[in-house]
Amino acid sequence: MTRHCLSFSAVIYLFTACTSAPKADLLITNGNIYTVEESNPKAEVVAIVNDTIAFVGSLQQAEDWVGDDTQVLDLQGKTMTPGLIEGHAHFMGVGENKLNLDLLQVKSYEEIVQKVAEAARQTQPGVWITGRGWHQDKWDSLPDMVQGFPVHKALSQAAPNNPVYLKHASGHAALANAKAMEIAGVANMTKENTQVQEVAGGEIIKDKLGNPTGIFNENAMGAITRHIPSHTQESNLRAAQLAMEECLAHGITSLHDAGATREVVDLYKKLAAAGKLHTRLYVMLSSQDTSLLKDYYQKGPEIGLNNQFLTIRSIKLYADGALGSRGAWLLEAYTDMPGQFGHVTTPMSRIYEVSLKALQTGFQVCTHAIGDRANREVLDQYEKAFRQVPDSAEDTRFRIEHAQHISARDIPRFAALGVIPAMQSIHMSSDRPWAIERLGQARIEEGAYVWRKLLDAGAIVINGTDAPVEPINPVTSFYASVTRKTLQGKPEGGYEPEQKMTREEALKSYTLSAAYAAFEEDLKGSIAPGKLADFTVFSQDLMRVPEDQLLDTQVDYTIVGGKILYERKP
């Protein structure tokens, strides 16, 4: 660590008269230190002993903490905040995106086809080619489309001998080529002249002749995914390592992992026990693994394993799909597709059943809900369960993940029920330009990405990126929170600017509020004595820099448990 830490002369001069009090292992000073503590919002010095904050205050007050072995990190005017907490992401997906085709930045279907063709040239025949990240509403040009999606013909020609499966950025739809559909037995599934083959909680989109286009929406994706070989232990380990690297490079010290299987939970436990988990994980158990839930109902939550690096105390459910794939469950039909209301992907009786069992066994429930109908129905099931187990419902901190589009009458219910909207501001930035086509102006203004209305109603809003749906960079979500603009700075003044957060609120949504959403506000989320020494150091003062320079902010250091685990190279 010595190469990171500079003992500047002013500090040495001040600390020559040290007492015999306990000494800090690391002392951080000479920067803009935002504590996210109302009573002490800024500090000059932070002293760390082992992995814990021991002192926060002025330079003069810190003299007793410096000893012969104390390292001093000179921030050189940079900005430090509590370690950022990614409030909703898919940890393994972040790593897997690095192992497979990353399609987040593609600008056309032709570019996807080129990437697949290149991958096919480097891959043995019969081996699956997988990827994620495409979004047709973000392309510069469009190919032939059916129901607003591309068809597989060019993709099949690019890789005739390899099954190809490419997930939509949202993760709620996918495109498969002919080889993949052949393996899955998906052919001319109906003689009817229809464009959609219904599947419970999903659909296989077909052309006018009844042939599958290659698009599988929501639960229909299982027709393909069940044939894709399972990940190996080696590939899972590599994905986890890559995910940690991505988190550290972007200042993420903790992450709420939105849905883990038994296999993944076991991997996390092994990494944590070996001291190789460098991102603190708050894990939501995948509700699709019923045997996993049954086991955890019996043994209860696991909290703060291996020096607070792993906690398993919540359950992930899915109420609907995504807006981009028209899978979000709406109260009224899609503006750009009359008759289409989206999909309910889990029966509401199941959401009630899991909510009730979670209350009885000490677990939090986190339910994906994007459409206004899905949000209302989930709130109804939560409220019903709370009434059934009133003693357990006093501090449940149940969550709705995304909470993107809410009816006006349901906005106050979040605070009234103590339900936390776990939102991702970057979705507004990326989706708002085309979301108006799906919802229309009235619904957009009523309840789309309305974090200001939720905050004013008393709800605790947390932030994140939903990576790998979006890149895990928190600066982009911070920017979207306070500007309501796209990453290209459009439009002037922002979309629905009355819904902006203040910069203080945006920082809190990534720190103290996110800690609260995981029952960890006494451990992290602000810079205060007794809390974990997790910090993010930025290249510039994101609380004061002009708006048009916010996206230039970079992470210079990521500190976890008092150890510098990432330093940006010049």
Coordinates of C-alpha atoms in Angstrom, one line a residue, residues 29-30 114 197 259 382 413 427 447 496 513:
T29 CA -7.0 13.5 4.1
N30 CA -6.5 16.6 1.8
Q114 CA -20.8 -9.2 -38.1
Q197 CA -47.3 -18.2 -30.5
G259 CA -31.2 -13.3 -8.2
Y382 CA -47.3 -7.3 0.0
R413 CA -48.4 3.4 -1.2
H427 CA -32.9 3.5 -17.5
G447 CA -45.7 7.8 -13.2
E496 CA -39.8 15.8 -17.0
S513 CA -30.3 4.6 1.3

